[in-house]
PDB file of C-alpha atoms in Angstrom:
ATOM      1  CA  MET A   1     -26.304 -20.566 -15.856  1.00 46.00           C
ATOM      2  CA  THR A   2     -26.494 -18.467 -19.078  1.00 49.00           C
ATOM      3  CA  ALA A   3     -22.848 -18.691 -20.929  1.00 52.00           C
ATOM      4  CA  PRO A   4     -21.348 -15.118 -21.714  1.00 49.00           C
ATOM      5  CA  PRO A   5     -21.924 -13.844 -25.002  1.00 51.00           C
ATOM      6  CA  LYS A   6     -19.198 -15.119 -27.455  1.00 57.00           C
ATOM      7  CA  THR A   7     -18.395 -11.607 -28.023  1.00 62.00           C
ATOM      8  CA  SER A   8     -16.942 -11.436 -24.546  1.00 63.00           C
ATOM      9  CA  LEU A   9     -14.367 -14.253 -25.128  1.00 61.00           C
ATOM     10  CA  ILE A  10     -10.753 -13.702 -26.454  1.00 61.00           C
ATOM     11  CA  LYS A  11      -8.735 -16.768 -27.354  1.00 57.00           C
ATOM     12  CA  VAL A  12      -5.041 -16.650 -26.979  1.00 53.00           C
ATOM     13  CA  SER A  13      -3.358 -19.616 -28.641  1.00 45.00           C
ATOM     14  CA  GLY A  14      -0.234 -20.773 -30.099  1.00 38.00           C
ATOM     15  CA  GLU A  15       3.050 -19.245 -29.507  1.00 44.00           C
ATOM     16  CA  GLN A  16       1.296 -16.187 -27.646  1.00 48.00           C
ATOM     17  CA  ALA A  17      -0.491 -18.682 -25.233  1.00 45.00           C
ATOM     18  CA  MET A  18       2.949 -20.691 -24.586  1.00 42.00           C
ATOM     19  CA  ALA A  19       4.381 -17.346 -23.408  1.00 50.00           C
ATOM     20  CA  ALA A  20       1.431 -16.408 -21.563  1.00 46.00           C
ATOM     21  CA  MET A  21       1.002 -19.495 -19.529  1.00 46.00           C
ATOM     22  CA  GLN A  22       4.935 -20.294 -19.580  1.00 48.00           C
ATOM     23  CA  ALA A  23       4.121 -23.693 -21.058  1.00 42.00           C
ATOM     24  CA  GLY A  24       6.072 -25.938 -23.171  1.00 38.00           C
ATOM     25  CA  HIS A  25       3.498 -26.715 -25.685  1.00 38.00           C
ATOM     26  CA  ALA A  26       0.694 -25.138 -27.381  1.00 38.00           C
ATOM     27  CA  ILE A  27      -2.453 -24.557 -25.133  1.00 39.00           C
ATOM     28  CA  ASP A  28      -5.518 -22.189 -25.465  1.00 44.00           C
ATOM     29  CA  VAL A  29      -6.437 -19.366 -23.108  1.00 51.00           C
ATOM     30  CA  GLN A  30     -10.021 -17.980 -23.006  1.00 64.00           C
ATOM     31  CA  ILE A  31     -10.439 -14.733 -21.413  1.00 76.00           C
ATOM     32  CA  HIS A  32     -14.290 -13.854 -20.613  1.00 86.00           C
ATOM     33  CA  LEU A  33     -14.176 -10.002 -20.886  1.00 87.00           C
ATOM     34  CA  ARG A  34     -17.244  -9.658 -19.395  1.00 88.00           C
ATOM     35  CA  LYS A  35     -15.723 -11.052 -15.767  1.00 87.00           C
ATOM     36  CA  ILE A  36     -13.849  -7.886 -15.881  1.00 90.00           C
ATOM     37  CA  PRO A  37     -16.136  -5.483 -13.939  1.00 91.00           C
ATOM     38  CA  LEU A  38     -15.523  -2.357 -15.780  1.00 93.00           C
ATOM     39  CA  LEU A  39     -16.572  -3.948 -19.212  1.00 92.00           C
ATOM     40  CA  SER A  40     -19.459  -6.501 -17.539  1.00 91.00           C
ATOM     41  CA  GLU A  41     -22.248  -4.164 -18.855  1.00 92.00           C
ATOM     42  CA  LEU A  42     -21.021  -3.346 -22.266  1.00 92.00           C
ATOM     43  CA  THR A  43     -23.454  -3.883 -24.989  1.00 91.00           C
ATOM     44  CA  ASP A  44     -22.564  -6.768 -27.441  1.00 90.00           C
ATOM     45  CA  GLU A  45     -21.682  -3.900 -30.263  1.00 91.00           C
ATOM     46  CA  GLU A  46     -19.414  -2.120 -27.283  1.00 92.00           C
ATOM     47  CA  MET A  47     -17.864  -5.498 -26.773  1.00 91.00           C
ATOM     48  CA  LEU A  48     -17.108  -6.575 -30.314  1.00 91.00           C
ATOM     49  CA  LYS A  49     -15.197  -3.037 -30.453  1.00 91.00           C
ATOM     50  CA  VAL A  50     -13.285  -3.472 -27.400  1.00 92.00           C
ATOM     51  CA  ARG A  51     -12.560  -7.501 -28.386  1.00 91.00           C
ATOM     52  CA  ALA A  52     -11.224  -6.229 -31.965  1.00 91.00           C
ATOM     53  CA  ASP A  53      -8.957  -3.357 -30.343  1.00 93.00           C
ATOM     54  CA  ILE A  54      -7.786  -5.124 -27.108  1.00 93.00           C
ATOM     55  CA  ARG A  55      -4.409  -6.891 -26.727  1.00 92.00           C
ATOM     56  CA  ILE A  56      -2.839  -9.566 -24.378  1.00 92.00           C
ATOM     57  CA  ARG A  57       0.624  -9.393 -22.611  1.00 92.00           C
ATOM     58  CA  HIS A  58       2.475 -11.724 -20.452  1.00 92.00           C
ATOM     59  CA  TYR A  59       5.003 -10.423 -17.782  1.00 94.00           C
ATOM     60  CA  ALA A  60       7.013 -12.346 -15.831  1.00 93.00           C
ATOM     61  CA  LYS A  61       7.404 -11.674 -11.863  1.00 91.00           C
ATOM     62  CA  ARG A  62       9.279  -8.480 -11.127  1.00 90.00           C
ATOM     63  CA  ASP A  63       8.674  -7.166 -14.881  1.00 94.00           C
ATOM     64  CA  VAL A  64       7.790  -3.468 -15.057  1.00 93.00           C
ATOM     65  CA  VAL A  65       4.409  -3.784 -16.720  1.00 94.00           C
ATOM     66  CA  LEU A  66       4.064   0.506 -16.470  1.00 92.00           C
ATOM     67  CA  GLN A  67       6.896   2.989 -16.361  1.00 91.00           C
ATOM     68  CA  LYS A  68       6.635   6.123 -14.578  1.00 89.00           C
ATOM     69  CA  GLY A  69       6.977   8.655 -16.952  1.00 89.00           C
ATOM     70  CA  ALA A  70       5.927   6.960 -20.036  1.00 91.00           C
ATOM     71  CA  THR A  71       3.171   7.943 -22.424  1.00 89.00           C
ATOM     72  CA  GLY A  72      -0.452   7.023 -21.349  1.00 89.00           C
ATOM     73  CA  ASP A  73      -1.535   5.126 -24.589  1.00 93.00           C
ATOM     74  CA  SER A  74      -3.794   2.459 -22.935  1.00 95.00           C
ATOM     75  CA  LEU A  75      -5.927   1.504 -20.330  1.00 96.00           C
ATOM     76  CA  LEU A  76      -5.117  -1.833 -18.810  1.00 96.00           C
ATOM     77  CA  PHE A  77      -6.649  -4.429 -17.308  1.00 95.00           C
ATOM     78  CA  LEU A  78      -5.127  -7.337 -14.945  1.00 95.00           C
ATOM     79  CA  VAL A  79      -6.325 -10.575 -16.122  1.00 92.00           C
ATOM     80  CA  GLN A  80      -4.077 -13.126 -14.268  1.00 90.00           C
ATOM     81  CA  GLY A  81      -1.848 -12.763 -11.310  1.00 91.00           C
ATOM     82  CA  GLN A  82      -0.888  -9.710  -8.889  1.00 89.00           C
ATOM     83  CA  LEU A  83       0.574  -6.530  -9.383  1.00 91.00           C
ATOM     84  CA  GLN A  84       1.942  -3.705  -7.267  1.00 87.00           C
ATOM     85  CA  VAL A  85       1.770   0.000  -7.599  1.00 88.00           C
ATOM     86  CA  VAL A  86       5.297   1.717  -6.918  1.00 83.00           C
ATOM     87  CA  ASP A  87       6.573   5.389  -6.930  1.00 79.00           C
ATOM     88  CA  ILE A  88      10.179   5.866  -6.934  1.00 72.00           C
ATOM     89  CA  THR A  89      11.732   8.536  -4.599  1.00 66.00           C
ATOM     90  CA  GLU A  90      14.542  10.906  -5.632  1.00 67.00           C
ATOM     91  CA  ASP A  91      16.902   8.735  -3.860  1.00 68.00           C
ATOM     92  CA  GLY A  92      16.014   5.509  -5.584  1.00 68.00           C
ATOM     93  CA  ARG A  93      13.728   4.002  -2.981  1.00 66.00           C
ATOM     94  CA  ALA A  94      10.535   2.043  -4.345  1.00 66.00           C
ATOM     95  CA  ILE A  95       7.392   3.191  -2.313  1.00 68.00           C
ATOM     96  CA  GLY A  96       4.642   0.793  -2.898  1.00 68.00           C
ATOM     97  CA  LEU A  97       1.162   2.280  -3.377  1.00 72.00           C
ATOM     98  CA  ARG A  98      -1.442  -0.322  -3.643  1.00 78.00           C
ATOM     99  CA  MET A  99      -1.809  -4.037  -5.018  1.00 82.00           C
ATOM    100  CA  LEU A 100      -3.861  -4.885  -8.012  1.00 89.00           C
ATOM    101  CA  ALA A 101      -5.919  -8.036  -8.281  1.00 87.00           C
ATOM    102  CA  PRO A 102      -7.569  -9.919 -11.231  1.00 90.00           C
ATOM    103  CA  GLY A 103     -10.454  -7.584 -12.732  1.00 91.00           C
ATOM    104  CA  ASP A 104      -8.777  -4.422 -11.613  1.00 93.00           C
ATOM    105  CA  PHE A 105      -7.783  -1.767 -14.366  1.00 93.00           C
ATOM    106  CA  PHE A 106      -4.974   0.687 -14.027  1.00 94.00           C
ATOM    107  CA  GLY A 107      -3.633   3.603 -15.954  1.00 93.00           C
ATOM    108  CA  GLU A 108      -6.737   5.429 -16.211  1.00 94.00           C
ATOM    109  CA  ILE A 109      -5.275   9.067 -14.988  1.00 92.00           C
ATOM    110  CA  ALA A 110      -2.928   9.125 -18.045  1.00 93.00           C
ATOM    111  CA  VAL A 111      -5.376   7.877 -20.400  1.00 94.00           C
ATOM    112  CA  ILE A 112      -7.949  10.637 -19.483  1.00 92.00           C
ATOM    113  CA  ASN A 113      -5.831  13.595 -19.173  1.00 91.00           C
ATOM    114  CA  GLY A 114      -3.154  12.524 -21.911  1.00 90.00           C
ATOM    115  CA  THR A 115      -0.493  12.954 -19.692  1.00 89.00           C
ATOM    116  CA  MET A 116       2.878  10.443 -18.739  1.00 92.00           C
ATOM    117  CA  ARG A 117       2.243   7.863 -16.391  1.00 91.00           C
ATOM    118  CA  SER A 118       2.457   9.035 -12.638  1.00 86.00           C
ATOM    119  CA  ALA A 119       3.632   5.636 -11.059  1.00 88.00           C
ATOM    120  CA  SER A 120       4.964   2.504 -12.145  1.00 91.00           C
ATOM    121  CA  VAL A 121       3.506  -0.821 -11.882  1.00 93.00           C
ATOM    122  CA  VAL A 122       5.423  -3.994 -11.340  1.00 92.00           C
ATOM    123  CA  ALA A 123       4.571  -7.966 -11.576  1.00 93.00           C
ATOM    124  CA  THR A 124       4.619  -9.348  -8.119  1.00 88.00           C
ATOM    125  CA  THR A 125       3.874 -12.855  -9.714  1.00 89.00           C
ATOM    126  CA  PRO A 126       3.915 -13.998 -13.557  1.00 92.00           C
ATOM    127  CA  VAL A 127       0.769 -12.006 -14.959  1.00 92.00           C
ATOM    128  CA  LEU A 128      -1.674 -11.627 -18.008  1.00 93.00           C
ATOM    129  CA  VAL A 129      -2.566  -8.187 -19.001  1.00 94.00           C
ATOM    130  CA  ALA A 130      -5.080  -6.895 -21.272  1.00 93.00           C
ATOM    131  CA  LEU A 131      -4.385  -3.560 -22.960  1.00 95.00           C
ATOM    132  CA  LEU A 132      -7.118  -1.184 -24.630  1.00 95.00           C
ATOM    133  CA  PRO A 133      -5.977   1.624 -26.745  1.00 96.00           C
ATOM    134  CA  ARG A 134      -6.800   5.010 -25.274  1.00 96.00           C
ATOM    135  CA  ALA A 135      -8.985   5.961 -28.370  1.00 95.00           C
ATOM    136  CA  THR A 136     -11.311   3.000 -27.627  1.00 95.00           C
ATOM    137  CA  ALA A 137     -11.156   3.544 -23.829  1.00 95.00           C
ATOM    138  CA  LEU A 138     -12.164   7.239 -24.091  1.00 96.00           C
ATOM    139  CA  HIS A 139     -15.076   6.538 -26.379  1.00 95.00           C
ATOM    140  CA  LEU A 140     -16.209   4.100 -23.601  1.00 95.00           C
ATOM    141  CA  PHE A 141     -15.905   6.700 -20.869  1.00 94.00           C
ATOM    142  CA  SER A 142     -17.945   9.110 -22.856  1.00 93.00           C
ATOM    143  CA  HIS A 143     -20.484   6.801 -24.578  1.00 93.00           C
ATOM    144  CA  SER A 144     -21.124   4.024 -22.125  1.00 94.00           C
ATOM    145  CA  PRO A 145     -23.036   4.933 -19.045  1.00 94.00           C
ATOM    146  CA  SER A 146     -22.093   1.824 -17.094  1.00 93.00           C
ATOM    147  CA  VAL A 147     -18.526   2.620 -17.846  1.00 94.00           C
ATOM    148  CA  ALA A 148     -18.722   6.165 -16.782  1.00 94.00           C
ATOM    149  CA  ASN A 149     -20.831   5.403 -13.694  1.00 94.00           C
ATOM    150  CA  GLN A 150     -18.224   2.606 -12.784  1.00 93.00           C
ATOM    151  CA  MET A 151     -15.379   4.997 -13.260  1.00 93.00           C
ATOM    152  CA  LEU A 152     -16.924   7.858 -11.449  1.00 92.00           C
ATOM    153  CA  ARG A 153     -17.148   5.656  -8.434  1.00 93.00           C
ATOM    154  CA  PHE A 154     -13.818   4.121  -8.740  1.00 91.00           C
ATOM    155  CA  LEU A 155     -12.115   7.417  -8.832  1.00 91.00           C
ATOM    156  CA  ALA A 156     -13.887   8.792  -5.740  1.00 92.00           C
ATOM    157  CA  ALA A 157     -13.059   5.585  -3.941  1.00 88.00           C
ATOM    158  CA  LYS A 158      -9.347   5.983  -4.969  1.00 85.00           C
ATOM    159  CA  VAL A 159      -9.338   9.595  -3.632  1.00 87.00           C
ATOM    160  CA  GLN A 160     -10.542   8.261  -0.098  1.00 88.00           C
ATOM    161  CA  ARG A 161      -8.190   5.423  -0.149  1.00 83.00           C
ATOM    162  CA  ASP A 162      -5.158   7.640  -0.936  1.00 81.00           C
ATOM    163  CA  SER A 163      -6.325   9.893   1.586  1.00 86.00           C
ATOM    164  CA  GLU A 164      -6.484   7.070   4.229  1.00 86.00           C
ATOM    165  CA  PHE A 165      -3.047   5.770   3.070  1.00 82.00           C
ATOM    166  CA  ARG A 166      -1.346   9.194   3.222  1.00 83.00           C
ATOM    167  CA  ALA A 167      -2.797   9.363   6.989  1.00 87.00           C
ATOM    168  CA  LEU A 168      -1.460   5.825   7.568  1.00 86.00           C
ATOM    169  CA  LEU A 169       2.264   6.804   6.454  1.00 85.00           C
ATOM    170  CA  SER A 170       2.126   9.540   8.997  1.00 87.00           C
ATOM    171  CA  ILE A 171       2.062   7.218  11.921  1.00 90.00           C
ATOM    172  CA  HIS A 172       5.772   7.149  13.471  1.00 91.00           C
ATOM    173  CA  ASN A 173       5.117   3.859  15.283  1.00 93.00           C
ATOM    174  CA  THR A 174       6.038   1.277  12.443  1.00 93.00           C
ATOM    175  CA  ALA A 175       3.989  -1.500  14.318  1.00 94.00           C
ATOM    176  CA  LYS A 176       0.882   0.767  14.403  1.00 94.00           C
ATOM    177  CA  ARG A 177       1.483   1.267  10.335  1.00 93.00           C
ATOM    178  CA  ILE A 178       1.336  -2.607   9.931  1.00 94.00           C
ATOM    179  CA  TYR A 179      -1.932  -2.881  11.948  1.00 94.00           C
ATOM    180  CA  GLY A 180      -3.534   0.038  10.204  1.00 93.00           C
ATOM    181  CA  PHE A 181      -2.282  -1.401   6.797  1.00 91.00           C
ATOM    182  CA  LEU A 182      -4.098  -4.840   7.607  1.00 93.00           C
ATOM    183  CA  GLU A 183      -7.232  -2.505   8.605  1.00 91.00           C
ATOM    184  CA  LEU A 184      -7.119  -0.717   5.092  1.00 87.00           C
ATOM    185  CA  VAL A 185      -6.992  -4.069   2.982  1.00 85.00           C
ATOM    186  CA  LYS A 186      -8.881  -6.260   4.978  1.00 89.00           C
ATOM    187  CA  GLU A 187     -12.347  -7.425   3.435  1.00 86.00           C
ATOM    188  CA  LYS A 188     -15.251  -9.304   5.029  1.00 87.00           C
ATOM    189  CA  LYS A 189     -16.101 -12.922   3.307  1.00 84.00           C
ATOM    190  CA  ASP A 190     -18.253 -15.796   4.739  1.00 82.00           C
ATOM    191  CA  ASN A 191     -18.329 -13.802   7.974  1.00 86.00           C
ATOM    192  CA  GLU A 192     -14.692 -13.712   8.402  1.00 90.00           C
ATOM    193  CA  GLU A 193     -12.673 -10.457   8.242  1.00 92.00           C
ATOM    194  CA  VAL A 194      -9.588 -11.312   5.570  1.00 92.00           C
ATOM    195  CA  VAL A 195      -6.708 -10.307   3.511  1.00 88.00           C
ATOM    196  CA  GLU A 196      -6.711 -12.089   0.242  1.00 83.00           C
ATOM    197  CA  ASN A 197      -3.572 -12.293  -1.865  1.00 76.00           C
ATOM    198  CA  LEU A 198      -1.701 -11.237   1.136  1.00 81.00           C
ATOM    199  CA  PRO A 199       1.484  -9.423  -0.590  1.00 80.00           C
ATOM    200  CA  THR A 200       4.728 -10.551   0.669  1.00 83.00           C
ATOM    201  CA  HIS A 201       6.469  -9.232   3.599  1.00 88.00           C
ATOM    202  CA  GLN A 202       8.600  -6.994   1.794  1.00 85.00           C
ATOM    203  CA  ASP A 203       5.907  -5.697  -0.484  1.00 80.00           C
ATOM    204  CA  ILE A 204       4.095  -4.648   2.589  1.00 86.00           C
ATOM    205  CA  ALA A 205       7.348  -3.319   3.902  1.00 88.00           C
ATOM    206  CA  ASN A 206       7.902  -1.076   0.481  1.00 80.00           C
ATOM    207  CA  MET A 207       4.039   0.260   0.712  1.00 80.00           C
ATOM    208  CA  ILE A 208       4.400   1.291   4.209  1.00 85.00           C
ATOM    209  CA  ASN A 209       7.898   2.445   4.442  1.00 83.00           C
ATOM    210  CA  THR A 210       9.451   0.034   6.920  1.00 89.00           C
ATOM    211  CA  SER A 211      11.804  -2.924   6.794  1.00 91.00           C
ATOM    212  CA  ARG A 212      10.540  -6.661   5.743  1.00 92.00           C
ATOM    213  CA  GLU A 213      12.318  -7.914   9.287  1.00 95.00           C
ATOM    214  CA  THR A 214       9.848  -5.484  11.006  1.00 95.00           C
ATOM    215  CA  VAL A 215       6.674  -6.727   9.171  1.00 94.00           C
ATOM    216  CA  THR A 216       7.564 -10.185   9.575  1.00 95.00           C
ATOM    217  CA  ARG A 217       8.406  -9.758  13.267  1.00 95.00           C
ATOM    218  CA  THR A 218       4.819  -7.718  13.802  1.00 96.00           C
ATOM    219  CA  LEU A 219       2.963 -10.242  12.056  1.00 95.00           C
ATOM    220  CA  LEU A 220       4.465 -13.363  14.361  1.00 95.00           C
ATOM    221  CA  ALA A 221       3.391 -11.346  17.254  1.00 96.00           C
ATOM    222  CA  LEU A 222      -0.164 -10.771  16.014  1.00 95.00           C
ATOM    223  CA  THR A 223      -0.112 -14.409  15.445  1.00 95.00           C
ATOM    224  CA  GLN A 224       1.301 -15.629  18.600  1.00 95.00           C
ATOM    225  CA  GLN A 225      -1.604 -13.228  20.379  1.00 95.00           C
ATOM    226  CA  GLY A 226      -4.019 -15.154  18.550  1.00 95.00           C
ATOM    227  CA  ILE A 227      -5.189 -12.034  16.576  1.00 95.00           C
ATOM    228  CA  ILE A 228      -4.692 -13.128  13.071  1.00 94.00           C
ATOM    229  CA  LYS A 229      -3.879 -16.627  11.419  1.00 94.00           C
ATOM    230  CA  LYS A 230      -2.133 -16.763   8.210  1.00 89.00           C
ATOM    231  CA  GLY A 231      -2.433 -18.980   5.262  1.00 83.00           C
ATOM    232  CA  THR A 232      -0.713 -19.522   1.736  1.00 78.00           C
ATOM    233  CA  HIS A 233      -1.518 -15.946   0.302  1.00 77.00           C
ATOM    234  CA  ARG A 234      -3.994 -15.436   2.845  1.00 86.00           C
ATOM    235  CA  LEU A 235      -4.664 -13.873   6.229  1.00 92.00           C
ATOM    236  CA  VAL A 236      -7.608 -14.229   8.389  1.00 94.00           C
ATOM    237  CA  ILE A 237      -8.274 -11.951  11.209  1.00 94.00           C
ATOM    238  CA  VAL A 238      -9.214 -13.983  14.009  1.00 94.00           C
ATOM    239  CA  ASP A 239      -9.899 -11.217  16.535  1.00 95.00           C
ATOM    240  CA  PRO A 240     -10.956  -8.109  14.488  1.00 93.00           C
ATOM    241  CA  GLU A 241     -11.764  -5.949  17.866  1.00 94.00           C
ATOM    242  CA  ALA A 242      -7.973  -6.480  19.149  1.00 95.00           C
ATOM    243  CA  LEU A 243      -6.744  -5.369  15.827  1.00 94.00           C
ATOM    244  CA  GLN A 244      -8.728  -2.523  15.643  1.00 92.00           C
ATOM    245  CA  LYS A 245      -7.818  -1.419  19.033  1.00 93.00           C
ATOM    246  CA  LEU A 246      -4.228  -2.003  18.136  1.00 93.00           C
ATOM    247  CA  ALA A 247      -4.410   0.447  15.458  1.00 90.00           C
ATOM    248  CA  GLN A 248      -6.228   2.982  17.163  1.00 87.00           C
ATOM    249  CA  SER A 249      -4.189   2.855  20.453  1.00 79.00           C
TER     250      SER A 249
END
């Protein structure tokens, strides 16, 4: 396998690495920018510009990475860990919108429009985040065909996903919302339907506007019926047809 060009590597060391990895001694962290899908097809010249401008930050679990209403001054990439996009209602309730996994980018709408952040992003685990200044991001959007193409496909998928999620939230039966949520977030891997990086029960509850207890009770019932099998941060859908019938019934 060909090694990634050196222009795609960022080395975080010393105190910054200690903070990033929560270690008690100096270590080196190498970040391969070409493993970030949006940046994977950049030319070496474009990658050099990105590497010079990008900054890496560490956030602890439950830290607010993006604050709703803040200035959209950078495009962000999740390098390690897991994030949740949330909105805060007028009565102070946190409503989860979606989960983010390593390689995902976020904050693009405020960057494109030059507007304030429309939602907050909270770390559900310790995370490493890469921040690319707005000017550099906008240059890539307009001058890099690979980035522009991926951004268009991402925005189209986001519109579809948001529409599906709004339909899910309109379901009055809470158990059916949980079934529908699993249907939305599942993916096929090695001939299995799975939910990778399974959010906590509280995070799922926040996302679909129910209680943690209801999520726990419903997932336990699905497990007892042999429809799902839960592992550590992973859920296997053993009987996809049964889950689909429950979601559509």
